[in-house]
Amino acid sequence: MVISGEWWQCEDGTWRPTIGIWVANGNSARIWERFLVDTGADCTAFSALLQQNLQVPTRQAPNISVRGVSGSSSFVVVTTALELAREGGGVATIRGDFIALTNPAATDMSVLGRDVLQHFDVIVSRRRNQVLLVAGNHQYVISP
């Protein structure tokens, strides 16, 4: 299985590795969101705007904090499904509990973290303009 992303030029002019993901909402529908591929993030985090648009039940987080480059952030927990489009058709679905930041200033982009990325080989190559998640029968080869 191969899931392709892209390098996306953000509003600040910086190019960042991203993957478009459909997130199940509370109305048996899906919302498309561009996620930053962040191999340094321990967990996937939804932006406050995505959490508001999902309209799914939330629950209070355990007594822990989320810390990032910009400091600590408050969050809630959301149970939902992520659908990642596979090359050649179909989707890879990842169901679970994800955090959703509650402060809109915390991040303007949802983050795809290691809780999801650990299921894949992750290739993030700016030089080749590639963002790939590889799993299953697919593999990659490094050659001279």
PDB file of N, CA and C in Angstrom, residues 23 33 38 42 50 56-57 71 79 102 116 130 136:
ATOM      1  N   VAL A  23     -11.675  12.722   7.476  1.00  0.00           N
ATOM      2  CA  VAL A  23     -11.953  12.436   8.884  1.00  0.00           C
ATOM      3  C   VAL A  23     -13.462  12.291   9.040  1.00  0.00           C
ATOM      4  N   GLU A  33      -9.133  17.129   5.380  1.00  0.00           N
ATOM      5  CA  GLU A  33      -8.206  17.998   6.095  1.00  0.00           C
ATOM      6  C   GLU A  33      -6.781  17.691   5.633  1.00  0.00           C
ATOM      7  N   ASP A  38       4.484  14.887  10.781  1.00  0.00           N
ATOM      8  CA  ASP A  38       5.428  15.293  11.816  1.00  0.00           C
ATOM      9  C   ASP A  38       5.962  14.059  12.538  1.00  0.00           C
ATOM     10  N   ASP A  42       4.498  12.921  19.039  1.00  0.00           N
ATOM     11  CA  ASP A  42       4.116  11.628  19.612  1.00  0.00           C
ATOM     12  C   ASP A  42       2.731  11.179  19.183  1.00  0.00           C
ATOM     13  N   LEU A  50     -10.728  22.037  12.918  1.00  0.00           N
ATOM     14  CA  LEU A  50     -11.217  20.717  12.497  1.00  0.00           C
ATOM     15  C   LEU A  50     -12.133  20.135  13.561  1.00  0.00           C
ATOM     16  N   VAL A  56     -18.426  16.059  16.556  1.00  0.00           N
ATOM     17  CA  VAL A  56     -18.498  14.750  17.199  1.00  0.00           C
ATOM     18  C   VAL A  56     -18.351  14.951  18.700  1.00  0.00           C
ATOM     19  N   PRO A  57     -18.860  13.999  19.472  1.00  0.00           N
ATOM     20  CA  PRO A  57     -18.710  14.116  20.921  1.00  0.00           C
ATOM     21  C   PRO A  57     -17.237  14.131  21.324  1.00  0.00           C
ATOM     22  N   GLY A  71       4.644  25.665  23.176  1.00  0.00           N
ATOM     23  CA  GLY A  71       4.304  25.518  24.587  1.00  0.00           C
ATOM     24  C   GLY A  71       3.186  24.516  24.801  1.00  0.00           C
ATOM     25  N   THR A  79     -13.064  10.398  19.391  1.00  0.00           N
ATOM     26  CA  THR A  79     -13.010   9.061  18.795  1.00  0.00           C
ATOM     27  C   THR A  79     -13.577   9.162  17.393  1.00  0.00           C
ATOM     28  N   THR A 102      -7.920  22.735  21.615  1.00  0.00           N
ATOM     29  CA  THR A 102      -9.080  23.610  21.815  1.00  0.00           C
ATOM     30  C   THR A 102      -8.769  25.074  21.583  1.00  0.00           C
ATOM     31  N   VAL A 116       0.015   7.268  14.324  1.00  0.00           N
ATOM     32  CA  VAL A 116      -0.447   6.803  13.007  1.00  0.00           C
ATOM     33  C   VAL A 116       0.737   6.423  12.132  1.00  0.00           C
ATOM     34  N   GLN A 130       8.723  14.321  -2.623  1.00  0.00           N
ATOM     35  CA  GLN A 130       7.876  13.181  -2.297  1.00  0.00           C
ATOM     36  C   GLN A 130       7.506  13.162  -0.819  1.00  0.00           C
ATOM     37  N   GLY A 136       2.390  -2.799   3.892  1.00  0.00           N
ATOM     38  CA  GLY A 136       1.857  -3.984   3.231  1.00  0.00           C
ATOM     39  C   GLY A 136       2.842  -4.584   2.250  1.00  0.00           C
TER      40      GLY A 136
END
